[in-house]
Amino acid sequence: MAKAIYSTHLGFFDILPDESPKWRALENIIHEEAAKFNFEEIRTPILEQTELIKRGVGQLTDIVTKEIFAFTKGDSNYVLRPELTAPVVRAYVQHHLGQRGGSQKLYYIGPMFRAERPQKGRQRQFHQFGVEIIGSDNPIADVECIAFMIRIYQRIGIQNFDLKLNSVGDPESRDRYKEVLKDYLKPNLSKLSELSQNRFEKNPMRILDSKEPEDQEFIKNAPVIGDHLNDESTEHFTRVCELLDKLNISYTLDPLLVRGMDYYTRTAFELTSSDLGSQDALAGGGRYDLLVEEIGGQPTPAVGFAAGMERLLIACEELEIKLGSEKSVDIYLVTLGEKAQTWGIETLSKFREMGISATMDYMGRSMKAQMKDANRENARYALIVGENELETGLLTLRNMEESEELQLTIDQVLGKFRS
RNA sequence: GAGCCCGUAGCUCAGUUGGUUAGAGCGCCAGGUUGUGGCCCUGGAGGCCGUGGGUUCAAUUCCCAUCGGGCUCCCCA
């Protein structure tokens, strides 16, 4: 590696010209599908108030305790957003979006930041797209959310994913279940991992999520929340499953699925893929009926998901799915001499005004070099202009694909492309 | 926060059991074709062998440190 004086921070990366087309292709797909679902885009600041993230995501979550980039400037505490559900809810409350009527169907695309140790499929700056449906507690909202998520992967051609589904219950069911779970774990508390012991009081359900070997046998036989949901939550979950069945979206029920953010209630889901390696979660989400109120709004039910774009692109690589098209330009002006260059830069404008992409050499290189460049840029045509052409008014238009040339006036060339 | 692996040209990598001018392929630039791309041929540019220190007559090679990168655990997208 040559030493550059400056480079990106650990876990940050540039999207270079060879990579950007697939990003743009992915973004276009998301925008197009969102339009079909009638979701509206929301863009929020990269920086939020630290307190919002702490309240929204949860004081005890890993994200807040060790993964946020935060700093203080003057009297304000800033944090680089680690996820977008809390900020979107903040915007919803701040701007009274509920007053627009109905449920708000929002989607977003953008960078997030978490101060973790980077590895495959995990960067400190990464990109997510996602959806938040705010204002409906109807299972239809849950299912539309999931349907949109699945739709993106299907359209791209990623098929071998696994949708895991669970209900983490409403507060009433959850409190009851937590007691049952704690009663079950208590006799063996000392045998659990240190991590799980710490979670025992604060958030016992997260113990189910543990991957520590010593916890596994206890987790295996633990009581499941499904058996402790109240009627309302059971009904909701049943309806979600029923609607997914109607849409032929297959899923596996995973009673151990407990997600990392504190705000989830009832429906929780996760999309994993075996094409990703260790970091196998493509996307995840769920219902968060308490978050709007937590952040200072009226009690308002909501559901959403977030998906990792880098992970989606990794899956594409593994599956050899090509996103985006090869670069190309309609016309490459090959100019020889200063007069021709002057003529060239004027003529470029004419093509561009017609909607034709056009470029030329900026370095006064030889014809051979310009032709080589035209080839490298995937030009459809080379338009060759030197002293001769300027005098006679007949230009050489070369079809790069067919290797055929025509002698035409500039008006004939323009006419050819006008159609 | 912890563990393992790796730093040689723009990229992918050889190589030096410590010894004079450090190599290949691809890419880039130019010429062969004085106005014609892709294929071919020839030539060229481009490396303080990541950085600092140590051992040695001599270090890109051995040792230590450091920085950077990759993967893994934890957790998440």
Short mmCIF file of C-alpha atoms (C1' of nucleotides) in Angstrom, two decimals:
data_model
loop_
_atom_site.label_atom_id
_atom_site.label_comp_id
_atom_site.label_asym_id
_atom_site.label_seq_id
_atom_site.Cartn_x
_atom_site.Cartn_y
_atom_site.Cartn_z
CA MET A 1 0.00 0.00 0.00
CA ALA A 2 1.29 3.40 -0.86
CA LYS A 3 1.04 5.74 2.03
CA ALA A 4 -1.53 8.39 1.63
CA ILE A 5 -1.13 11.20 4.08
CA TYR A 6 -4.82 11.16 4.85
CA SER A 7 -7.22 8.28 4.74
CA THR A 8 -10.70 7.44 5.92
CA HIS A 9 -11.20 6.63 9.58
CA LEU A 10 -11.42 3.01 10.68
CA GLY A 11 -14.73 1.62 9.51
CA PHE A 12 -15.45 4.45 7.08
CA PHE A 13 -15.16 4.04 3.34
CA ASP A 14 -15.48 5.83 0.03
CA ILE A 15 -17.89 4.74 -2.64
CA LEU A 16 -15.71 5.10 -5.71
CA PRO A 17 -16.81 5.69 -9.32
CA ASP A 18 -16.69 1.99 -10.16
CA GLU A 19 -18.97 1.22 -7.22
CA SER A 20 -21.44 4.09 -7.32
CA PRO A 21 -23.61 2.77 -10.19
CA LYS A 22 -24.77 -0.21 -8.15
CA TRP A 23 -25.57 2.03 -5.20
CA ARG A 24 -27.61 4.28 -7.43
CA ALA A 25 -29.34 1.27 -8.97
CA LEU A 26 -30.27 0.00 -5.52
CA GLU A 27 -31.52 3.41 -4.45
CA ASN A 28 -33.61 3.66 -7.60
CA ILE A 29 -35.21 0.30 -6.91
CA ILE A 30 -36.07 1.39 -3.37
CA HIS A 31 -37.58 4.66 -4.58
CA GLU A 32 -39.59 2.90 -7.29
CA GLU A 33 -40.98 0.21 -5.02
CA ALA A 34 -41.75 2.75 -2.30
CA ALA A 35 -43.75 4.72 -4.85
CA LYS A 36 -45.74 1.58 -5.67
CA PHE A 37 -46.56 1.18 -1.99
CA ASN A 38 -47.37 4.89 -1.74
CA PHE A 39 -44.71 5.40 0.91
CA GLU A 40 -43.37 8.95 1.17
CA GLU A 41 -39.71 9.74 1.64
CA ILE A 42 -38.44 11.47 4.75
CA ARG A 43 -34.95 12.89 5.17
CA THR A 44 -33.75 13.82 8.62
CA PRO A 45 -30.43 15.29 9.83
CA ILE A 46 -27.33 13.18 10.30
CA LEU A 47 -26.92 14.68 13.76
CA GLU A 48 -29.56 14.38 16.44
CA GLN A 49 -29.76 15.25 20.10
CA THR A 50 -28.02 12.62 22.16
CA GLU A 51 -30.94 12.50 24.57
CA LEU A 52 -33.35 11.56 21.78
CA ILE A 53 -31.29 8.51 20.87
CA LYS A 54 -30.87 7.48 24.49
CA ARG A 55 -34.57 7.76 25.19
CA GLY A 56 -35.65 6.35 21.87
CA VAL A 57 -33.30 3.43 21.42
CA GLY A 58 -32.94 2.64 25.12
CA GLN A 59 -30.38 3.55 27.75
CA LEU A 60 -29.23 -0.02 28.27
CA THR A 61 -28.96 -1.12 24.68
CA ASP A 62 -25.56 -1.87 23.19
CA ILE A 63 -26.11 0.88 20.68
CA VAL A 64 -26.39 3.53 23.35
CA THR A 65 -23.93 2.16 25.90
CA LYS A 66 -21.01 1.61 23.56
CA GLU A 67 -21.74 2.31 19.93
CA ILE A 68 -22.69 5.94 19.52
CA PHE A 69 -20.49 8.71 18.19
CA ALA A 70 -21.38 11.67 20.35
CA PHE A 71 -19.87 15.05 21.08
CA THR A 72 -20.69 18.29 22.80
CA LYS A 73 -20.53 21.72 21.19
CA GLY A 74 -21.58 24.72 23.24
CA ASP A 75 -24.62 23.73 25.27
CA SER A 76 -25.76 21.02 22.88
CA ASN A 77 -25.09 17.30 22.79
CA TYR A 78 -24.85 15.89 19.29
CA VAL A 79 -24.92 12.29 18.20
CA LEU A 80 -24.41 10.75 14.78
CA ARG A 81 -27.61 8.85 14.23
CA PRO A 82 -27.16 5.12 14.84
CA GLU A 83 -30.59 4.25 13.44
CA LEU A 84 -33.54 6.15 12.11
CA THR A 85 -36.67 5.01 13.89
CA ALA A 86 -36.25 7.41 16.80
CA PRO A 87 -35.38 10.37 14.55
CA VAL A 88 -38.34 9.69 12.26
CA VAL A 89 -40.64 9.52 15.26
CA ARG A 90 -39.08 12.75 16.51
CA ALA A 91 -39.89 14.39 13.17
CA TYR A 92 -43.40 12.99 13.32
CA VAL A 93 -43.97 14.53 16.73
CA GLN A 94 -42.09 17.78 16.08
CA HIS A 95 -43.96 18.57 12.87
CA HIS A 96 -47.32 17.13 13.93
CA LEU A 97 -47.34 14.81 10.93
CA GLY A 98 -50.30 13.00 12.43
CA GLN A 99 -52.32 16.08 11.52
CA ARG A 100 -51.86 15.23 7.85
CA GLY A 101 -54.49 12.58 8.47
CA GLY A 102 -54.48 8.83 8.33
CA SER A 103 -51.40 6.83 9.08
CA GLN A 104 -48.07 8.19 7.93
CA LYS A 105 -46.28 5.81 5.58
CA LEU A 106 -42.69 6.95 5.51
CA TYR A 107 -39.48 5.54 4.05
CA TYR A 108 -35.88 6.62 4.15
CA ILE A 109 -32.44 5.87 2.72
CA GLY A 110 -29.25 7.09 4.31
CA PRO A 111 -26.08 6.64 6.32
CA MET A 112 -26.02 5.53 9.97
CA PHE A 113 -23.10 5.48 12.38
CA ARG A 114 -22.10 3.03 15.08
CA ALA A 115 -18.71 2.92 16.79
CA GLU A 116 -18.22 -0.83 16.53
CA ARG A 117 -15.28 -2.95 15.54
CA PRO A 118 -15.59 -3.30 11.77
CA GLN A 119 -15.81 -6.67 10.08
CA LYS A 120 -17.43 -8.17 7.04
CA GLY A 121 -20.87 -6.61 6.67
CA ARG A 122 -20.29 -4.18 9.48
CA GLN A 123 -18.85 -0.71 9.11
CA ARG A 124 -18.89 2.34 11.32
CA GLN A 125 -20.68 4.28 8.66
CA PHE A 126 -23.19 2.07 6.94
CA HIS A 127 -26.35 2.61 4.99
CA GLN A 128 -29.90 1.59 5.68
CA PHE A 129 -33.19 1.92 3.98
CA GLY A 130 -36.36 1.42 5.90
CA VAL A 131 -40.00 2.13 6.46
CA GLU A 132 -41.98 3.52 9.37
CA ILE A 133 -45.76 3.34 9.38
CA ILE A 134 -46.99 5.58 12.17
CA GLY A 135 -50.56 5.77 13.40
CA SER A 136 -51.99 2.32 12.83
CA ASP A 137 -52.12 -0.68 15.14
CA ASN A 138 -53.76 -2.79 12.46
CA PRO A 139 -51.83 -5.95 11.55
CA ILE A 140 -52.19 -4.83 7.94
CA ALA A 141 -49.57 -2.19 8.66
CA ASP A 142 -47.18 -4.82 10.03
CA VAL A 143 -47.70 -6.94 6.96
CA GLU A 144 -47.33 -4.10 4.45
CA CYS A 145 -44.05 -3.30 6.11
CA ILE A 146 -42.83 -6.87 5.74
CA ALA A 147 -44.22 -7.12 2.22
CA PHE A 148 -42.27 -4.05 1.13
CA MET A 149 -39.10 -5.38 2.68
CA ILE A 150 -39.47 -8.75 0.97
CA ARG A 151 -40.40 -7.09 -2.30
CA ILE A 152 -37.05 -5.30 -2.50
CA TYR A 153 -35.06 -8.51 -2.15
CA GLN A 154 -37.29 -10.39 -4.53
CA ARG A 155 -37.02 -7.73 -7.18
CA ILE A 156 -33.25 -7.77 -6.91
CA GLY A 157 -33.22 -11.54 -7.14
CA ILE A 158 -32.18 -12.46 -3.62
CA GLN A 159 -34.36 -15.44 -2.78
CA ASN A 160 -32.73 -17.59 -0.16
CA PHE A 161 -33.50 -15.60 2.92
CA ASP A 162 -35.27 -16.61 6.08
CA LEU A 163 -37.96 -14.43 7.61
CA LYS A 164 -38.11 -14.97 11.35
CA LEU A 165 -41.17 -13.83 13.19
CA ASN A 166 -42.17 -13.46 16.81
CA SER A 167 -44.36 -11.41 19.08
CA VAL A 168 -42.64 -9.79 22.01
CA GLY A 169 -46.00 -8.81 23.44
CA ASP A 170 -47.53 -5.67 24.82
CA PRO A 171 -46.32 -4.27 28.17
CA GLU A 172 -48.92 -6.19 30.15
CA SER A 173 -48.11 -9.54 28.57
CA ARG A 174 -44.44 -8.83 28.70
CA ASP A 175 -44.36 -7.93 32.39
CA ARG A 176 -46.18 -11.15 33.18
CA TYR A 177 -43.87 -13.16 30.97
CA LYS A 178 -40.74 -11.57 32.41
CA GLU A 179 -41.76 -12.80 35.85
CA VAL A 180 -42.36 -16.31 34.52
CA LEU A 181 -39.01 -16.23 32.76
CA LYS A 182 -37.18 -14.96 35.82
CA ASP A 183 -38.78 -17.60 38.02
CA TYR A 184 -37.57 -20.20 35.55
CA LEU A 185 -34.02 -18.88 35.33
CA LYS A 186 -33.55 -17.94 38.97
CA PRO A 187 -32.54 -21.35 40.34
CA ASN A 188 -29.71 -21.52 37.79
CA LEU A 189 -28.77 -17.90 37.73
CA SER A 190 -25.21 -18.57 38.80
CA LYS A 191 -24.71 -20.98 35.91
CA LEU A 192 -25.61 -18.39 33.28
CA SER A 193 -23.04 -16.31 31.47
CA GLU A 194 -21.93 -13.09 33.09
CA LEU A 195 -23.65 -11.13 30.35
CA SER A 196 -26.92 -12.89 30.96
CA GLN A 197 -26.65 -12.47 34.70
CA ASN A 198 -26.34 -8.73 34.15
CA ARG A 199 -29.43 -8.76 32.01
CA PHE A 200 -31.45 -10.77 34.46
CA GLU A 201 -32.89 -7.78 36.29
CA LYS A 202 -32.66 -5.12 33.63
CA ASN A 203 -33.89 -6.94 30.56
CA PRO A 204 -34.36 -10.67 31.08
CA MET A 205 -35.82 -11.23 27.62
CA ARG A 206 -32.51 -10.37 26.04
CA ILE A 207 -31.09 -13.49 27.68
CA LEU A 208 -33.05 -15.49 25.11
CA ASP A 209 -30.97 -13.78 22.46
CA SER A 210 -27.70 -14.93 24.04
CA LYS A 211 -25.25 -16.95 22.01
CA GLU A 212 -23.11 -17.89 25.00
CA PRO A 213 -22.74 -21.69 25.07
CA GLU A 214 -23.40 -21.99 28.80
CA ASP A 215 -26.79 -20.31 28.36
CA GLN A 216 -28.05 -22.53 25.59
CA GLU A 217 -29.51 -25.42 27.57
CA PHE A 218 -31.51 -23.05 29.74
CA ILE A 219 -32.71 -21.08 26.75
CA LYS A 220 -33.77 -24.26 24.97
CA ASN A 221 -36.27 -25.19 27.64
CA ALA A 222 -37.30 -21.71 28.67
CA PRO A 223 -40.97 -20.76 28.71
CA VAL A 224 -41.88 -18.93 25.50
CA ILE A 225 -43.68 -15.63 25.37
CA GLY A 226 -46.24 -16.97 22.93
CA ASP A 227 -47.81 -18.89 25.79
CA HIS A 228 -48.12 -15.77 27.91
CA LEU A 229 -49.60 -13.21 25.55
CA ASN A 230 -52.91 -11.68 26.46
CA ASP A 231 -55.86 -12.05 24.10
CA GLU A 232 -55.24 -8.80 22.28
CA SER A 233 -51.63 -9.53 21.46
CA THR A 234 -52.42 -13.10 20.51
CA GLU A 235 -55.13 -11.92 18.18
CA HIS A 236 -52.84 -9.36 16.60
CA PHE A 237 -50.07 -11.87 16.04
CA THR A 238 -52.43 -14.47 14.64
CA ARG A 239 -53.77 -11.94 12.17
CA VAL A 240 -50.25 -10.97 11.07
CA CYS A 241 -49.47 -14.62 10.36
CA GLU A 242 -52.75 -15.09 8.57
CA LEU A 243 -52.14 -12.11 6.29
CA LEU A 244 -48.59 -13.23 5.52
CA ASP A 245 -50.01 -16.59 4.52
CA LYS A 246 -52.46 -14.85 2.20
CA LEU A 247 -49.54 -13.08 0.54
CA ASN A 248 -47.58 -16.34 0.26
CA ILE A 249 -44.78 -14.85 2.31
CA SER A 250 -43.18 -17.73 4.14
CA TYR A 251 -41.75 -17.26 7.60
CA THR A 252 -40.53 -19.23 10.56
CA LEU A 253 -41.82 -18.60 14.03
CA ASP A 254 -38.90 -17.94 16.33
CA PRO A 255 -39.96 -17.62 19.96
CA LEU A 256 -36.41 -16.62 20.86
CA LEU A 257 -36.32 -13.62 18.55
CA VAL A 258 -35.87 -10.59 20.77
CA ARG A 259 -34.51 -7.56 19.09
CA GLY A 260 -31.86 -5.14 20.28
CA MET A 261 -33.84 -1.97 20.63
CA ASP A 262 -35.97 -1.38 23.70
CA TYR A 263 -38.88 0.06 21.82
CA TYR A 264 -40.29 -3.06 20.21
CA THR A 265 -43.76 -4.31 21.15
CA ARG A 266 -45.75 -7.17 19.71
CA THR A 267 -44.54 -8.01 16.19
CA ALA A 268 -40.79 -8.50 15.81
CA PHE A 269 -39.12 -9.83 12.68
CA GLU A 270 -35.76 -10.34 11.16
CA LEU A 271 -34.58 -11.29 7.69
CA THR A 272 -31.41 -13.36 7.59
CA SER A 273 -29.40 -14.79 4.72
CA SER A 274 -26.86 -17.57 4.57
CA ASP A 275 -25.03 -15.63 1.86
CA LEU A 276 -23.66 -13.13 4.33
CA GLY A 277 -21.34 -14.99 6.68
CA SER A 278 -21.14 -14.02 10.29
CA GLN A 279 -23.24 -10.86 10.14
CA ASP A 280 -26.22 -12.60 8.63
CA ALA A 281 -29.04 -10.14 9.31
CA LEU A 282 -30.22 -8.45 6.14
CA ALA A 283 -32.98 -6.50 7.81
CA GLY A 284 -34.99 -6.32 10.96
CA GLY A 285 -37.92 -4.52 12.45
CA GLY A 286 -41.12 -4.68 14.35
CA ARG A 287 -43.87 -2.80 16.06
CA TYR A 288 -43.13 -0.02 18.52
CA ASP A 289 -46.41 1.14 19.96
CA LEU A 290 -44.90 3.00 22.91
CA LEU A 291 -42.14 4.98 21.24
CA VAL A 292 -44.15 7.97 20.01
CA GLU A 293 -45.40 8.63 23.52
CA GLU A 294 -41.94 8.00 24.97
CA ILE A 295 -40.59 10.76 22.75
CA GLY A 296 -43.30 13.17 23.78
CA GLY A 297 -46.14 12.66 21.34
CA GLN A 298 -49.65 11.39 21.82
CA PRO A 299 -49.85 7.62 22.31
CA THR A 300 -49.57 6.38 18.72
CA PRO A 301 -48.98 2.86 17.47
CA ALA A 302 -46.32 2.30 14.80
CA VAL A 303 -44.38 -0.37 12.97
CA GLY A 304 -41.25 -0.32 10.83
CA PHE A 305 -38.09 -2.00 9.66
CA ALA A 306 -34.53 -1.14 8.68
CA ALA A 307 -32.37 -2.96 6.15
CA GLY A 308 -28.62 -2.88 5.67
CA MET A 309 -27.63 -1.83 2.19
CA GLU A 310 -24.03 -3.02 2.40
CA ARG A 311 -25.29 -6.44 3.40
CA LEU A 312 -27.72 -6.49 0.53
CA LEU A 313 -24.85 -5.66 -1.82
CA ILE A 314 -22.69 -8.38 -0.27
CA ALA A 315 -25.47 -10.87 -0.93
CA CYS A 316 -25.59 -9.63 -4.54
CA GLU A 317 -21.86 -10.26 -4.90
CA GLU A 318 -22.21 -13.78 -3.53
CA LEU A 319 -25.08 -14.49 -5.89
CA GLU A 320 -23.31 -12.76 -8.80
CA ILE A 321 -26.21 -10.39 -9.24
CA LYS A 322 -25.13 -7.31 -11.15
CA LEU A 323 -26.81 -4.08 -10.19
CA GLY A 324 -26.46 -1.02 -12.38
CA SER A 325 -25.32 -0.69 -15.94
CA GLU A 326 -21.92 -0.23 -17.54
CA LYS A 327 -20.85 3.34 -17.96
CA SER A 328 -21.37 4.78 -21.40
CA VAL A 329 -21.60 8.04 -23.30
CA ASP A 330 -23.47 8.68 -26.53
CA ILE A 331 -20.85 10.79 -28.27
CA TYR A 332 -17.13 11.23 -27.82
CA LEU A 333 -15.84 14.23 -29.74
CA VAL A 334 -12.37 13.55 -31.08
CA THR A 335 -10.85 16.93 -31.74
CA LEU A 336 -7.52 17.66 -33.39
CA GLY A 337 -6.04 21.08 -32.92
CA GLU A 338 -7.11 24.13 -31.02
CA LYS A 339 -9.69 25.28 -33.56
CA ALA A 340 -11.35 21.91 -33.43
CA GLN A 341 -11.34 22.04 -29.64
CA THR A 342 -13.10 25.38 -29.68
CA TRP A 343 -15.62 24.02 -32.13
CA GLY A 344 -15.91 20.93 -29.95
CA ILE A 345 -16.80 22.58 -26.69
CA GLU A 346 -19.51 24.58 -28.47
CA THR A 347 -20.88 21.49 -30.09
CA LEU A 348 -20.98 19.55 -26.83
CA SER A 349 -23.61 22.00 -25.57
CA LYS A 350 -25.78 21.37 -28.62
CA PHE A 351 -25.81 17.63 -27.97
CA ARG A 352 -26.47 18.06 -24.29
CA GLU A 353 -29.37 20.41 -24.91
CA MET A 354 -30.87 17.64 -27.04
CA GLY A 355 -30.50 15.21 -24.17
CA ILE A 356 -27.56 13.42 -25.77
CA SER A 357 -24.62 12.70 -23.49
CA ALA A 358 -21.38 13.96 -24.96
CA THR A 359 -17.78 14.41 -23.90
CA MET A 360 -14.37 15.18 -25.33
CA ASP A 361 -10.69 14.96 -24.51
CA TYR A 362 -9.40 17.65 -22.15
CA MET A 363 -5.72 16.98 -22.58
CA GLY A 364 -4.97 17.70 -26.24
CA ARG A 365 -3.95 14.12 -26.83
CA SER A 366 -3.27 12.30 -30.06
CA MET A 367 -6.10 10.91 -32.09
CA LYS A 368 -5.14 7.39 -31.18
CA ALA A 369 -5.22 8.27 -27.50
CA GLN A 370 -8.61 9.90 -27.89
CA MET A 371 -10.02 6.88 -29.71
CA LYS A 372 -8.67 4.66 -26.99
CA ASP A 373 -10.32 6.86 -24.42
CA ALA A 374 -13.60 6.79 -26.36
CA ASN A 375 -13.43 3.02 -26.28
CA ARG A 376 -12.72 2.98 -22.55
CA GLU A 377 -15.66 5.28 -21.90
CA ASN A 378 -17.94 2.98 -23.91
CA ALA A 379 -18.82 5.73 -26.35
CA ARG A 380 -21.51 4.73 -28.84
CA TYR A 381 -20.14 7.13 -31.44
CA ALA A 382 -16.92 9.00 -31.99
CA LEU A 383 -17.31 12.26 -33.87
CA ILE A 384 -13.97 13.14 -35.43
CA VAL A 385 -13.18 16.75 -36.15
CA GLY A 386 -9.87 18.19 -37.38
CA GLU A 387 -8.75 20.96 -39.70
CA ASN A 388 -10.01 19.08 -42.77
CA GLU A 389 -13.50 18.64 -41.41
CA LEU A 390 -13.76 22.24 -40.29
CA GLU A 391 -12.86 23.36 -43.82
CA THR A 392 -15.05 20.99 -45.77
CA GLY A 393 -17.87 20.93 -43.23
CA LEU A 394 -18.02 17.14 -43.47
CA LEU A 395 -17.46 15.38 -40.17
CA THR A 396 -16.58 11.76 -39.54
CA LEU A 397 -19.10 9.94 -37.37
CA ARG A 398 -17.81 6.56 -36.30
CA ASN A 399 -20.09 3.93 -34.84
CA MET A 400 -17.79 2.36 -32.27
CA GLU A 401 -19.70 -0.87 -32.03
CA GLU A 402 -19.99 -1.53 -35.76
CA SER A 403 -16.72 0.19 -36.73
CA GLU A 404 -18.53 1.98 -39.53
CA GLU A 405 -18.03 5.60 -40.51
CA LEU A 406 -20.20 8.20 -42.19
CA GLN A 407 -19.23 11.59 -43.58
CA LEU A 408 -21.91 14.03 -42.48
CA THR A 409 -22.44 17.72 -41.91
CA ILE A 410 -23.03 18.80 -38.34
CA ASP A 411 -26.70 19.41 -39.13
CA GLN A 412 -27.01 15.87 -40.42
CA VAL A 413 -25.35 14.55 -37.28
CA LEU A 414 -27.65 16.57 -35.03
CA GLY A 415 -30.61 15.45 -37.09
CA LYS A 416 -29.60 11.83 -36.73
CA PHE A 417 -29.68 12.10 -32.95
CA ARG A 418 -32.78 14.24 -32.76
CA SER A 419 -35.09 11.39 -33.66
"C1'" G B 1 -13.74 -4.65 25.14
"C1'" A B 2 -11.12 -9.65 23.55
"C1'" G B 3 -8.78 -13.21 19.95
"C1'" C B 4 -6.39 -14.74 15.19
"C1'" C B 5 -4.18 -13.38 10.44
"C1'" C B 6 -1.94 -9.84 6.98
"C1'" G B 7 1.09 -5.12 5.26
"C1'" U B 8 6.30 -5.54 -1.51
"C1'" A B 9 4.01 -0.86 -7.99
"C1'" G B 10 -2.73 2.00 -9.13
"C1'" C B 11 -4.77 -3.51 -8.52
"C1'" U B 12 -3.68 -8.98 -7.72
"C1'" C B 13 0.55 -11.19 -6.03
"C1'" A B 14 5.88 -13.46 -6.64
"C1'" G B 15 10.69 -12.89 -4.29
"C1'" U B 16 15.03 -12.22 -0.99
"C1'" U B 17 17.85 -19.48 3.60
"C1'" G B 18 20.21 -11.40 5.53
"C1'" G B 19 24.36 -9.47 0.25
"C1'" U B 20 25.21 -5.10 -5.29
"C1'" U B 21 20.46 -2.31 -10.22
"C1'" A B 22 13.30 -5.72 -6.05
"C1'" G B 23 10.03 -8.83 -10.26
"C1'" A B 24 5.39 -10.67 -13.00
"C1'" G B 25 0.35 -10.18 -14.77
"C1'" C B 26 -3.39 -6.58 -15.27
"C1'" G B 27 -3.96 -1.25 -15.52
"C1'" C B 28 -1.66 3.55 -17.03
"C1'" C B 29 1.48 6.47 -20.81
"C1'" A B 30 3.92 6.35 -25.61
"C1'" G B 31 5.51 4.17 -30.25
"C1'" G B 32 4.65 0.44 -34.15
"C1'" U B 33 -0.02 2.93 -37.81
"C1'" U B 34 3.02 11.35 -38.81
"C1'" G B 35 -5.84 11.32 -38.62
"C1'" U B 36 -8.74 5.99 -36.15
"C1'" G B 37 -10.41 2.23 -30.37
"C1'" G B 38 -10.82 -3.14 -29.03
"C1'" C B 39 -6.37 -7.91 -30.78
"C1'" C B 40 -0.99 -8.06 -31.30
"C1'" C B 41 4.29 -6.30 -30.75
"C1'" U B 42 7.94 -2.87 -28.51
"C1'" G B 43 9.29 0.64 -24.98
"C1'" G B 44 8.33 3.83 -20.64
"C1'" A B 45 6.61 5.79 -16.06
"C1'" G B 46 5.37 4.09 -11.39
"C1'" G B 47 8.15 1.04 -5.04
"C1'" C B 48 12.30 4.93 0.89
"C1'" C B 49 9.22 -3.59 0.48
"C1'" G B 50 3.38 0.52 6.03
"C1'" U B 51 6.27 3.55 9.95
"C1'" G B 52 9.92 3.85 13.98
"C1'" G B 53 13.64 1.50 16.66
"C1'" G B 54 16.98 -2.84 17.61
"C1'" U B 55 20.58 -6.86 16.08
"C1'" U B 56 24.36 -6.96 12.04
"C1'" C B 57 29.97 -5.23 8.09
"C1'" A B 58 25.07 -5.35 5.60
"C1'" A B 59 17.78 -5.58 6.96
"C1'" U B 60 12.51 -5.45 2.26
"C1'" U B 61 14.15 -10.32 4.78
"C1'" C B 62 15.50 -11.52 11.76
"C1'" C B 63 13.55 -9.14 16.66
"C1'" C B 64 10.49 -5.37 19.20
"C1'" A B 65 7.10 -1.53 19.03
"C1'" U B 66 3.62 1.21 16.42
"C1'" C B 67 0.12 2.40 12.68
"C1'" G B 68 -3.10 0.50 9.00
"C1'" G B 69 -6.12 -3.50 7.02
"C1'" G B 70 -8.92 -8.24 7.17
"C1'" C B 71 -11.61 -11.95 9.85
"C1'" U B 72 -13.88 -13.70 14.48
"C1'" C B 73 -16.40 -13.19 19.50
"C1'" C B 74 -19.99 -9.78 21.68
"C1'" C B 75 -23.99 -7.07 19.34
"C1'" C B 76 -26.47 -5.44 15.30
"C1'" A B 77 -28.38 -3.63 9.48
#
